[in-house]
Coordinates of C-alpha atoms (C1' of nucleotides) in Angstrom, one line a residue:
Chain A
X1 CA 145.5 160.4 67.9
X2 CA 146.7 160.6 64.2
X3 CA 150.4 159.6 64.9
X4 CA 151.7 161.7 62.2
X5 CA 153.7 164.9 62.1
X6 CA 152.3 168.0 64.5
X7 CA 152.9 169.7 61.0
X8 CA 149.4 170.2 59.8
X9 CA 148.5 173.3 61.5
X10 CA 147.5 176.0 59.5
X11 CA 148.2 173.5 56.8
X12 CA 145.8 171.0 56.6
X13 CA 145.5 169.4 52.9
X14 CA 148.8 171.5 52.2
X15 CA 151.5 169.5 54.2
X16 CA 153.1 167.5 51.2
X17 CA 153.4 170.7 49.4
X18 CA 154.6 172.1 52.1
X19 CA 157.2 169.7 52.8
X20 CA 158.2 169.1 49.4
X21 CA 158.4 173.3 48.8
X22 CA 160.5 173.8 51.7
X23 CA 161.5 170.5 53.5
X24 CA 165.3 169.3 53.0
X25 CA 164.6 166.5 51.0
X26 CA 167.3 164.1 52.1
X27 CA 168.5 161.1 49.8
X28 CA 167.8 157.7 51.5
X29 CA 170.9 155.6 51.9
X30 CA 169.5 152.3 51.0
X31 CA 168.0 151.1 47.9
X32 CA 168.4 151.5 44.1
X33 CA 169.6 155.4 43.1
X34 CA 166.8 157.1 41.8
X35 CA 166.9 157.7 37.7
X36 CA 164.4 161.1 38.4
X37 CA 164.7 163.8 39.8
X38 CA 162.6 166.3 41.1
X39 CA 164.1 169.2 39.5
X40 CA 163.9 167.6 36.2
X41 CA 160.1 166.1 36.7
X42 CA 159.3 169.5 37.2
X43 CA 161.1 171.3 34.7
X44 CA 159.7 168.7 32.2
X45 CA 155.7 169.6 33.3
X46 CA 156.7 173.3 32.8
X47 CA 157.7 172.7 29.3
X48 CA 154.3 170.8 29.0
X49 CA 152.4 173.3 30.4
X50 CA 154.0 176.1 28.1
X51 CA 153.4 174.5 24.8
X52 CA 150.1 173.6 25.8
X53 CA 148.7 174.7 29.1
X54 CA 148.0 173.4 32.7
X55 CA 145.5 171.0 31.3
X56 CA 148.4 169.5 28.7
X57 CA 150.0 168.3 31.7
X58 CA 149.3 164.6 32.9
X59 CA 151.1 162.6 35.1
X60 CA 151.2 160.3 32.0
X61 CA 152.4 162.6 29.7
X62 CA 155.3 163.9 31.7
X63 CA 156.3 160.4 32.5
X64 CA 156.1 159.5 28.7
X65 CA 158.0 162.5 28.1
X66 CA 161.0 161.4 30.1
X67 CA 160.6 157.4 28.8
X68 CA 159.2 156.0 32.1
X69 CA 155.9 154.6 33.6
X70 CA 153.4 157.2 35.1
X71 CA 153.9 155.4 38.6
X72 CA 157.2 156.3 38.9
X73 CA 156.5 159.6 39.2
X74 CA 154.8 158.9 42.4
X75 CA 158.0 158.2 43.8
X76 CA 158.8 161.4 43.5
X77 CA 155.9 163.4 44.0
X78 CA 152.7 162.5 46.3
X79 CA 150.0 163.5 43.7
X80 CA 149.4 166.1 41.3
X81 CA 148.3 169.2 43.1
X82 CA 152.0 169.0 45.1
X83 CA 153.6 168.6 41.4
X84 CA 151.6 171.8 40.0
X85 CA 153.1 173.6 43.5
X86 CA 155.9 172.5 42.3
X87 CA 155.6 173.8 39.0
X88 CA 154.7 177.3 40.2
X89 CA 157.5 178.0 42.5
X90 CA 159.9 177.1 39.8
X91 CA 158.2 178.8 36.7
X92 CA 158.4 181.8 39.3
X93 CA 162.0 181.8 39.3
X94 CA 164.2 183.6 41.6
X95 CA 163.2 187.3 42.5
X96 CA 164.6 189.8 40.4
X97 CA 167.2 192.9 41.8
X98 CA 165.2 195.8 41.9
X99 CA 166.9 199.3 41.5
X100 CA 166.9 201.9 43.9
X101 CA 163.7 204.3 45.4
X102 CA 160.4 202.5 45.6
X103 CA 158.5 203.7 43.0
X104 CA 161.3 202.5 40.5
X105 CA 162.0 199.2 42.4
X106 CA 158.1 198.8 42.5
X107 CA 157.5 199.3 38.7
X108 CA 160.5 196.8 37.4
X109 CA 159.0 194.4 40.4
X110 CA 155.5 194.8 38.6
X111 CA 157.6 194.3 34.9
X112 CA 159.4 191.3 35.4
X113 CA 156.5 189.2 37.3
X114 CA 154.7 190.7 34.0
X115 CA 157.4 188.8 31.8
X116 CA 157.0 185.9 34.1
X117 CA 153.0 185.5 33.2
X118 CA 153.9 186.0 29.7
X119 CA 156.5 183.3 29.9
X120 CA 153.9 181.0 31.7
X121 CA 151.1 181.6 31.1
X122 CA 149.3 178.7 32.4
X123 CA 150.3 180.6 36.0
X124 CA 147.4 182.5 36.0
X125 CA 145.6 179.8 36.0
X126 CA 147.5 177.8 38.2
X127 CA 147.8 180.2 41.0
X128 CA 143.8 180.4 42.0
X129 CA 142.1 179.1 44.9
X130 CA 144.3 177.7 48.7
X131 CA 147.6 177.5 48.0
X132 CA 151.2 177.5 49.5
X133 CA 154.0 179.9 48.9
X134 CA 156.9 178.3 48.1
X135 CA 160.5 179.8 48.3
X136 CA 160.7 181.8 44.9
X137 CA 157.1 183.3 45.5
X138 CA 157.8 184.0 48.7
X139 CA 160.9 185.6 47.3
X140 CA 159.4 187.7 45.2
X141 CA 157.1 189.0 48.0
X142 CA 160.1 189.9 49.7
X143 CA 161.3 191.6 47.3
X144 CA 158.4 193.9 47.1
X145 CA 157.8 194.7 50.5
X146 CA 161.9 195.2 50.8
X147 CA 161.3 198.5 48.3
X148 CA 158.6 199.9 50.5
X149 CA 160.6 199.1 53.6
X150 CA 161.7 202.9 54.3
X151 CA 158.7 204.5 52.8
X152 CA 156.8 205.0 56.0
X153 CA 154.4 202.5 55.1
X154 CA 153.2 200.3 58.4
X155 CA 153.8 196.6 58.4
X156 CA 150.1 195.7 56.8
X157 CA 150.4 198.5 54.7
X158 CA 153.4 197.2 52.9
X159 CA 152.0 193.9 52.7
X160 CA 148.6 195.7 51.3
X161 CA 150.1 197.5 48.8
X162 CA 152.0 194.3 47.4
X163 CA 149.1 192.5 46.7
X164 CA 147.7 196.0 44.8
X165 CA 150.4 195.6 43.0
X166 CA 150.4 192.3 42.2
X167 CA 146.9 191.8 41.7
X168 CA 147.0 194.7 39.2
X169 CA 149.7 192.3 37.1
X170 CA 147.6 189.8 37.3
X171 CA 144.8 191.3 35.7
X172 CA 146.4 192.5 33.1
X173 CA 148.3 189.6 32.0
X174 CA 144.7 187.9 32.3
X175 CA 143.6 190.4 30.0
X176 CA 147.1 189.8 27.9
X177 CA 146.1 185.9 27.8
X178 CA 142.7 186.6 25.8
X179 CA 145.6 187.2 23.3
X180 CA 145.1 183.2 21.9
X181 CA 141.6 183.7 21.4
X182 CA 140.9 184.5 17.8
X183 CA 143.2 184.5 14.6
X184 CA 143.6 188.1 14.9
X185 CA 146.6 187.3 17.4
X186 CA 146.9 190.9 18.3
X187 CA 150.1 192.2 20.7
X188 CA 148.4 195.1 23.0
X189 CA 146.0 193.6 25.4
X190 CA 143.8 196.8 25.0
X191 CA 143.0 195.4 21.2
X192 CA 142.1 192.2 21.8
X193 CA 139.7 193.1 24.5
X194 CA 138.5 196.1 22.0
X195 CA 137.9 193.5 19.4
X196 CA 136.3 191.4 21.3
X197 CA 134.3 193.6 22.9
X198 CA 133.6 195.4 19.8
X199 CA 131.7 192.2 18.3
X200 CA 129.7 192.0 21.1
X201 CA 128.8 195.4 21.4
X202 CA 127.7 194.9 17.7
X203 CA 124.1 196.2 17.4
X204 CA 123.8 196.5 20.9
X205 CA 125.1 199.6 22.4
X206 CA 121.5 200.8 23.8
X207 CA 122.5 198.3 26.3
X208 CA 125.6 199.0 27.0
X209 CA 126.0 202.8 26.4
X210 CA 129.2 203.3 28.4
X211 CA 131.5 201.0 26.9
X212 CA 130.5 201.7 23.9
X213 CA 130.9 205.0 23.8
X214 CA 134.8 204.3 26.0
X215 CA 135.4 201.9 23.2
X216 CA 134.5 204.1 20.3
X217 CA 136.5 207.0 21.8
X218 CA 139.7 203.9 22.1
X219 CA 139.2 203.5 18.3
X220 CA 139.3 206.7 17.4
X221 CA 142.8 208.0 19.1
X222 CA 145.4 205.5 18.7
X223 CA 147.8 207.3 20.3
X224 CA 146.3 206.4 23.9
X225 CA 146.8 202.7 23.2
X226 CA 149.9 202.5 23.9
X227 CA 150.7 203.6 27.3
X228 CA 147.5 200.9 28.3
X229 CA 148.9 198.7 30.7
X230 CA 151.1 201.6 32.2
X231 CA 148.2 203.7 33.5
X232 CA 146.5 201.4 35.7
X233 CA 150.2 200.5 37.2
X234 CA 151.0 204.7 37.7
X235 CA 147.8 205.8 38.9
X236 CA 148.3 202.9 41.8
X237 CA 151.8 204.0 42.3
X238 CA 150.1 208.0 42.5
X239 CA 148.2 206.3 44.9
X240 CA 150.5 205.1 47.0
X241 CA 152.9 208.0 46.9
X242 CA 149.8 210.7 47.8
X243 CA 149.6 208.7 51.3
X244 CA 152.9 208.2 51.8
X245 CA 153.2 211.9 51.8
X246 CA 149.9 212.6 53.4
X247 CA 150.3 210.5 56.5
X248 CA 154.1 210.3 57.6
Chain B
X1 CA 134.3 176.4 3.0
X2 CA 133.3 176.0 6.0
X3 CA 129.5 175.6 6.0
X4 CA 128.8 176.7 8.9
X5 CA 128.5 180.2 10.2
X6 CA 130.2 183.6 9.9
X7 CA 130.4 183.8 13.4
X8 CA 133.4 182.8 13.9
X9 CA 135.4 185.6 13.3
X10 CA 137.2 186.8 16.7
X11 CA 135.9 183.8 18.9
X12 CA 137.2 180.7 18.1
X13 CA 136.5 177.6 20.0
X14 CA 134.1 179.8 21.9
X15 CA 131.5 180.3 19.5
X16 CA 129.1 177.9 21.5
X17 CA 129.3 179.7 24.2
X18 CA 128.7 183.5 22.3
X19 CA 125.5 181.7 21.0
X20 CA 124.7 180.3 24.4
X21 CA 125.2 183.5 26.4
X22 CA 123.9 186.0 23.9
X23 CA 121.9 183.9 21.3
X24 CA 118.0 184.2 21.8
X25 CA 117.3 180.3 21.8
X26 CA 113.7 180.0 20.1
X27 CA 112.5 176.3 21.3
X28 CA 112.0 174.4 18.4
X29 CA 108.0 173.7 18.1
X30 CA 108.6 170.2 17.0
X31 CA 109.5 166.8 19.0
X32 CA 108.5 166.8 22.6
X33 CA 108.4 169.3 25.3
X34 CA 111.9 169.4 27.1
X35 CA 112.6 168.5 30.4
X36 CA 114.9 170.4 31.5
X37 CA 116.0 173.9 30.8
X38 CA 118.7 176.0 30.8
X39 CA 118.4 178.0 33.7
X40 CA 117.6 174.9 35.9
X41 CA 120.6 172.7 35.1
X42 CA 122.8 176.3 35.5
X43 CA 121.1 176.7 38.6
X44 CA 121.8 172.8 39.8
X45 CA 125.3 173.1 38.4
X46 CA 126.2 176.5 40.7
X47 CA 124.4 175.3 44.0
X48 CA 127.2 172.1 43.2
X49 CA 129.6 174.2 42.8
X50 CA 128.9 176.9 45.7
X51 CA 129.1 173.4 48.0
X52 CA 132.1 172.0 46.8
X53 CA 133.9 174.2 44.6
X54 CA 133.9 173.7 40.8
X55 CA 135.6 170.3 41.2
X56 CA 132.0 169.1 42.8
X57 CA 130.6 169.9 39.3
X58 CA 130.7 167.1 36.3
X59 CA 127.9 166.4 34.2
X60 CA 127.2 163.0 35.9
X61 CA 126.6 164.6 39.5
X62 CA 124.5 167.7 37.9
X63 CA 122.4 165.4 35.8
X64 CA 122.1 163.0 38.7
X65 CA 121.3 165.8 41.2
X66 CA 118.4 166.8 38.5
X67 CA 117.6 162.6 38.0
X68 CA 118.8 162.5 34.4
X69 CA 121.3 160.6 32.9
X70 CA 124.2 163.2 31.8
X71 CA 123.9 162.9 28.3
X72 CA 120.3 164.2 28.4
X73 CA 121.9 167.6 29.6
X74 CA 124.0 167.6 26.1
X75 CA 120.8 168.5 24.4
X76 CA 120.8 171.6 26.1
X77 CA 124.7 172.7 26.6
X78 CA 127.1 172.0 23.6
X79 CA 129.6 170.5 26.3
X80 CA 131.1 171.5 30.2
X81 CA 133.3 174.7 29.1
X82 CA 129.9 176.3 28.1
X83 CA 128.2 174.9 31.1
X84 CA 130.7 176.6 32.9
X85 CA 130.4 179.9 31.0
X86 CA 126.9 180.1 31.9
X87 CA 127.7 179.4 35.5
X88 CA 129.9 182.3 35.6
X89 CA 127.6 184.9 34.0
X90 CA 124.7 183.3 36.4
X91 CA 126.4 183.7 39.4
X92 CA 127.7 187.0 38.7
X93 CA 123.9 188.1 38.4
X94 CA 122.5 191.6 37.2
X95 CA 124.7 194.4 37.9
X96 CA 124.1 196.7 41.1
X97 CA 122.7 200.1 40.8
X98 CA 125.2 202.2 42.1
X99 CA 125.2 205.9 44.4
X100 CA 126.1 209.0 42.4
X101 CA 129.8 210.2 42.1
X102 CA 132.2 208.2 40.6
X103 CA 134.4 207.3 44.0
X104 CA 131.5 206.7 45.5
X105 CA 130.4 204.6 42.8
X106 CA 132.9 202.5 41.9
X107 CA 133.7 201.8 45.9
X108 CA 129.7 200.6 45.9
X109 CA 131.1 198.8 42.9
X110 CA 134.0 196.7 44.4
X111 CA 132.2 195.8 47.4
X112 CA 129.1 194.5 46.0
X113 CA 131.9 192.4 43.5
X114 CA 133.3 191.3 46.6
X115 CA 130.2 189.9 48.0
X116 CA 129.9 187.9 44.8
X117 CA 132.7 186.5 45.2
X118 CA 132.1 185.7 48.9
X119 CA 129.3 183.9 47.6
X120 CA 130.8 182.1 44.8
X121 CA 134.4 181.8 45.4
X122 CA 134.7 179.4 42.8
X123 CA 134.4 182.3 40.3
X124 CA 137.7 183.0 41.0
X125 CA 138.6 179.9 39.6
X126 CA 136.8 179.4 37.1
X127 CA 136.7 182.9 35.1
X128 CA 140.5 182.0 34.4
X129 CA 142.0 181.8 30.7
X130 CA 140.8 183.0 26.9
X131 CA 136.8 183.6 28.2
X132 CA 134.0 185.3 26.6
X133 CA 132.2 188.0 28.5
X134 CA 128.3 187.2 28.8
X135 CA 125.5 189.8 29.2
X136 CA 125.9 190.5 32.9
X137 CA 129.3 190.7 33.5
X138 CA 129.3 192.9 30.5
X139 CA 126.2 194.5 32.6
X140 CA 128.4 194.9 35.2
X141 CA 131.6 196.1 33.2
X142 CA 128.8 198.9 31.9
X143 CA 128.3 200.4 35.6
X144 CA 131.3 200.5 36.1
X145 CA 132.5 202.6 33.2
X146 CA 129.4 204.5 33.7
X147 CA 130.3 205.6 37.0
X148 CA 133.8 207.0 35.0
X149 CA 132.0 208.5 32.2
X150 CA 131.8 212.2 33.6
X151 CA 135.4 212.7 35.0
X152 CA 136.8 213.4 32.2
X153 CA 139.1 210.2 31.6
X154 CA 139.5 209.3 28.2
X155 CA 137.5 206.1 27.1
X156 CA 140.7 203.4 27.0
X157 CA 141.4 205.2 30.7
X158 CA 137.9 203.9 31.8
X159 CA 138.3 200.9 31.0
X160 CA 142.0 200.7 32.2
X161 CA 140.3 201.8 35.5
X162 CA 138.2 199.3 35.9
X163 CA 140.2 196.7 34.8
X164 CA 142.5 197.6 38.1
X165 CA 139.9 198.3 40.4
X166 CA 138.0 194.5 39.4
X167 CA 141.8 193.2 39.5
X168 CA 142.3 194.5 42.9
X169 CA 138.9 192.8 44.2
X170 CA 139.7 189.8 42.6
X171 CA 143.2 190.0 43.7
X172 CA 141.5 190.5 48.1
X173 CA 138.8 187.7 47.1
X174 CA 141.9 185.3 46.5
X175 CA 143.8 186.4 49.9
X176 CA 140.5 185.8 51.3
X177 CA 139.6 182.8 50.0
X178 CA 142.4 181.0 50.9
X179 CA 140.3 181.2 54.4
X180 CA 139.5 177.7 53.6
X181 CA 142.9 176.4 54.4
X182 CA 143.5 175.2 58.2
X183 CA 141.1 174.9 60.9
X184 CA 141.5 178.6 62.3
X185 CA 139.1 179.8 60.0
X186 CA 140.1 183.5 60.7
X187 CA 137.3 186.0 59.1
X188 CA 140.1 188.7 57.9
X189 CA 142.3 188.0 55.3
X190 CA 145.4 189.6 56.4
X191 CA 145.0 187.5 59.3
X192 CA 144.7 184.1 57.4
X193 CA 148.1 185.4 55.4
X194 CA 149.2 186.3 58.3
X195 CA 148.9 182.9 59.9
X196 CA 150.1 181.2 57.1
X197 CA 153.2 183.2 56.3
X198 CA 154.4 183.3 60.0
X199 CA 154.3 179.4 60.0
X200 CA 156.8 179.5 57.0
X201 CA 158.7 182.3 58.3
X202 CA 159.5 180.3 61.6
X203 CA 163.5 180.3 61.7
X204 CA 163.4 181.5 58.3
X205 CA 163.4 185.6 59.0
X206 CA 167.0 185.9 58.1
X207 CA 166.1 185.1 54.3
X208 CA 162.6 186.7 54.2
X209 CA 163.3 189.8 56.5
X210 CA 161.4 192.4 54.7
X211 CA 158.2 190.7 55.0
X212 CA 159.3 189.5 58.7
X213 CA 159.7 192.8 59.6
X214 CA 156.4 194.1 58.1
X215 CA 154.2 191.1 59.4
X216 CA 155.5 191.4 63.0
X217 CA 154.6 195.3 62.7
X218 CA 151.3 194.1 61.7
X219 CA 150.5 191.4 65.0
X220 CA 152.2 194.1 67.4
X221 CA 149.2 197.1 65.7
X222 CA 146.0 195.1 66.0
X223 CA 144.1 198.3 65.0
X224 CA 145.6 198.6 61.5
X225 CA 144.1 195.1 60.4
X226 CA 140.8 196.2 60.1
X227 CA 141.2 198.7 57.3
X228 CA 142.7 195.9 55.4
X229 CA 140.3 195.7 52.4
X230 CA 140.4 199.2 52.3
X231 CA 143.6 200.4 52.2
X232 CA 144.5 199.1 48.4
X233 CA 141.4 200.6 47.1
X234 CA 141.6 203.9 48.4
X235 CA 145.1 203.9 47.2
X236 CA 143.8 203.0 43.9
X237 CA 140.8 205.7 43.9
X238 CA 142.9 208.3 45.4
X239 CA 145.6 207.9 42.2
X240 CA 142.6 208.2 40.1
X241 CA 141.3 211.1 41.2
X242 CA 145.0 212.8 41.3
X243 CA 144.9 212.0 37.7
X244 CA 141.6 213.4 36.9
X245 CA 142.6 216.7 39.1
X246 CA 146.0 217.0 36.9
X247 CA 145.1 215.8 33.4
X248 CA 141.5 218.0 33.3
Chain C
dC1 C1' 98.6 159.2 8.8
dA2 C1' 103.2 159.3 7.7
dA3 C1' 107.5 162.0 8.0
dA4 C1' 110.4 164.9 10.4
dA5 C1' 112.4 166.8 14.2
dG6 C1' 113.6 166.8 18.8
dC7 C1' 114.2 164.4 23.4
dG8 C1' 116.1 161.1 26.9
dT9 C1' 118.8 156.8 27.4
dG10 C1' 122.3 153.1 27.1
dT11 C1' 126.6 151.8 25.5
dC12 C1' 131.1 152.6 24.4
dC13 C1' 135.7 155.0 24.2
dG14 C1' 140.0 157.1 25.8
dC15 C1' 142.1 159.7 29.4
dC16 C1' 142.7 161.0 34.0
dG17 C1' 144.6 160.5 39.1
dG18 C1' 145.7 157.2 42.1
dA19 C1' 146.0 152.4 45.1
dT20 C1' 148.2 148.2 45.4
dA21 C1' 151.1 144.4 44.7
dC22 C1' 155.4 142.9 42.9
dA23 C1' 160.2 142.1 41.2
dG24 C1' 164.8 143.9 41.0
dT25 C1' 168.6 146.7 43.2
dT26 C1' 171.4 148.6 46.7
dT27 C1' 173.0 149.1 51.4
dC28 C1' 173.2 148.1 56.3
dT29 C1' 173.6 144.7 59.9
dT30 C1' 175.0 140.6 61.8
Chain D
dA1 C1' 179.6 136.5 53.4
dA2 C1' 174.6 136.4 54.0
dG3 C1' 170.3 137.9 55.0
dA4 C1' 167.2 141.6 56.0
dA5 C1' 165.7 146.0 55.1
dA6 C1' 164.8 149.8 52.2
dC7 C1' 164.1 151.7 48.0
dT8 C1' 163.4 151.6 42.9
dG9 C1' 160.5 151.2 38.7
dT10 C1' 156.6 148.5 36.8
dA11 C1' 152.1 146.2 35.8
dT12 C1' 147.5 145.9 36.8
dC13 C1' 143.4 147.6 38.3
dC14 C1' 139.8 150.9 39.8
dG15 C1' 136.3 154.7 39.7
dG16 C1' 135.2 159.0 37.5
dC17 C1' 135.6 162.1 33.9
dG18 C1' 134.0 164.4 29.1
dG19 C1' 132.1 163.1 25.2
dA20 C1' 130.5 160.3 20.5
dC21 C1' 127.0 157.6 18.8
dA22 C1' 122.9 154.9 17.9
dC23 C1' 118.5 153.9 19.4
dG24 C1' 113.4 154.2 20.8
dC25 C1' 110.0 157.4 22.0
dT26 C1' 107.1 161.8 21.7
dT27 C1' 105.4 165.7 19.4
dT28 C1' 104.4 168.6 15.6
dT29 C1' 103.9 169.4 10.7
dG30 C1' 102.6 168.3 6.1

DNA sequence: CAAAAGCGTGTCCGCCGGATACAGTTTCTT
DNA sequence: AAGAAACTGTATCCGGCGGACACGCTTTTG
């Protein structure tokens, strides 16, 4: 009936991005060569989007950026959603090498995609709602479950314990991001969501008598700030290592 | 200089929003009776956006929904990013009352969060980026630090706590939410992964083998797939209570 | 009974993503 | 060699978006 590729599948809206992510994109023979690329369409958004966000990013304003019309773009790139898939996979970057034993190849897994969402920020917002993994991403998955391969971990498990992982990162860089908020431009997440917090809290503790009383207790011993975004990441890790012993 | 008020200070652009979502708005007893009020167009605004995602929402189609022309609802919201942070507070509602002991607590905790986001999936859109927290999610924040505040963690360790364990839901709602993708419409999210990630993995297992490997464990054990949602956040809760058991 | 304050509307603007039609360039086929 | 075919970048146009502004109308206050 629709005379178009038996591609869609699972992938109903998805196909461009799917084809463009992982399809061998083959160079016509005829006609003019092409003055774009892909690679450099791209890598031009990215910049965009780190100097000013996802929302800094038009199809105008990369074309002006690179000195041609938006429509030209289209020629390279179905529509904006594929472009922003785009983007993503390649902000990701290759996976990194992860040392040896899980726990270690786990943690510097968990550091570098942190570096990544402080490099791009505009990830985290990027990265919500139906999406496709392209190569990179899907990379870096691999490289994840790869550490965990010989812990005993079942197949699901493995799989379950990445997304912990990286869900964890997420939340903290999310928490991170709250950085460009105010003028105080503060460096540990943990003080920008104290400050913030601590405003609101302002006169109304009564209602909130728990996290006042957690943030007053932060205030007061300084020293516990800065091993903040490690704790969440080792108690997970603790978590994972008690039922690897437990159950194998 | 700036004649305006001190309440800048931390929150930036997002003053409107702080006076919105905490600010008691007194009507004003003169000119005429309003229309309209807050809670209506947030009400019209989320029902949009529970239909169609928050894409549906602009300020034509909620003003339209409501018949009123969409500068009418700029009397009552200073403009859409404040439109939006009252959808999110809205739709997260008033915090659940939650069962004694702290595991038990903050499971009751992440599954009721879950459900909200079942419900409203485009929260996990849309509570993206430099936000301010409004009185329930800071309600909701409060019960969960609550449930912590007997087991002896340290006050920056409750809130590091429940910024994983919130993380972690988030992190399953956004497996599961990409449920909306092909025509399968699989109720588990490991499944829709599952489904999605073999279709890419087709000839491809020599790159990705890792997560090969793991995901054709997974389909060969159909009994492990329905812990799923589980499995991360005992992990998490169990590395919790190790610490609490070591550190006390 | 004004004056003031607030409400809803109509008009206008710039920007956005995208469809379509078109002219120029390159290559393949005859 | 000469079309024909395929591909390039461009110009024009559209509907929808968030939002600024000016206006007429309604209600309360002096």
């Amino acid at each position: 009936m629709v005379g178009e590729d038996e591609k869609r599948s699972v992938f109903g809206d998805q196909a461009g991005s799917v084809e463009l992510l992982w399809g061998g994109r083959e160079r016509p023979s005829r006609g003019p060569r092409p003055a774009l690329s892909l690679e450099l369409i791209t890598r031009t958004a990215i910049a965009l989007a780190d100097a000013g966000g996802l929302g800094a990013v038009s199809m105008q304003r990369v074309a002006g950026e690179l000195d041609f019309t938006k429509m030209s773009l289209y020629r390279y790139v179905p529509g904006k959603n594929e472009l922003v898939a785009l983007m993503i996979d390649s902000a990701m970057g290759e996976p990194p090498q992860l040392p040896g034993g899980w726990r270690n190849g786990l943690r510097a897994w968990a550091e570098t995609l942190t570096a990544v969402y402080h490099r791009h920020p505009w990830l985290l917002g990027a990265a919500t709602g139906p999406r496709v993994m392209g190569p990179n991403e899907l990379g870096w998955t691999e490289a994840a479950v790869a550490a965990l391969a010989d812990t005993g971990l079942s197949g699901g498990e493995q799989l379950d314990a990445v997304v912990v992982v990286s869900g964890h990162v997420r939340a903290l860089a999310q928490v991170s991001a709250s950085m460009g908020l105010g003028s105080a431009r503060a460096t540990e997440p943990e003080q920008v969501m104290s400050a913030a917090l601590n405003e609101l809290l302002v006169g109304r503790a009564d209602r909130y008598p728990a996290v006042a009383a957690a943030l007053a207790a932060t205030e007061a011993d300084a020293a516990e700030r800065d091993r903040a975004d490690e704790f969440g990441l080792e108690r997970i890790l603790d978590g994972l290592e008690a039922y690897m012993g437990g159950s194998r």
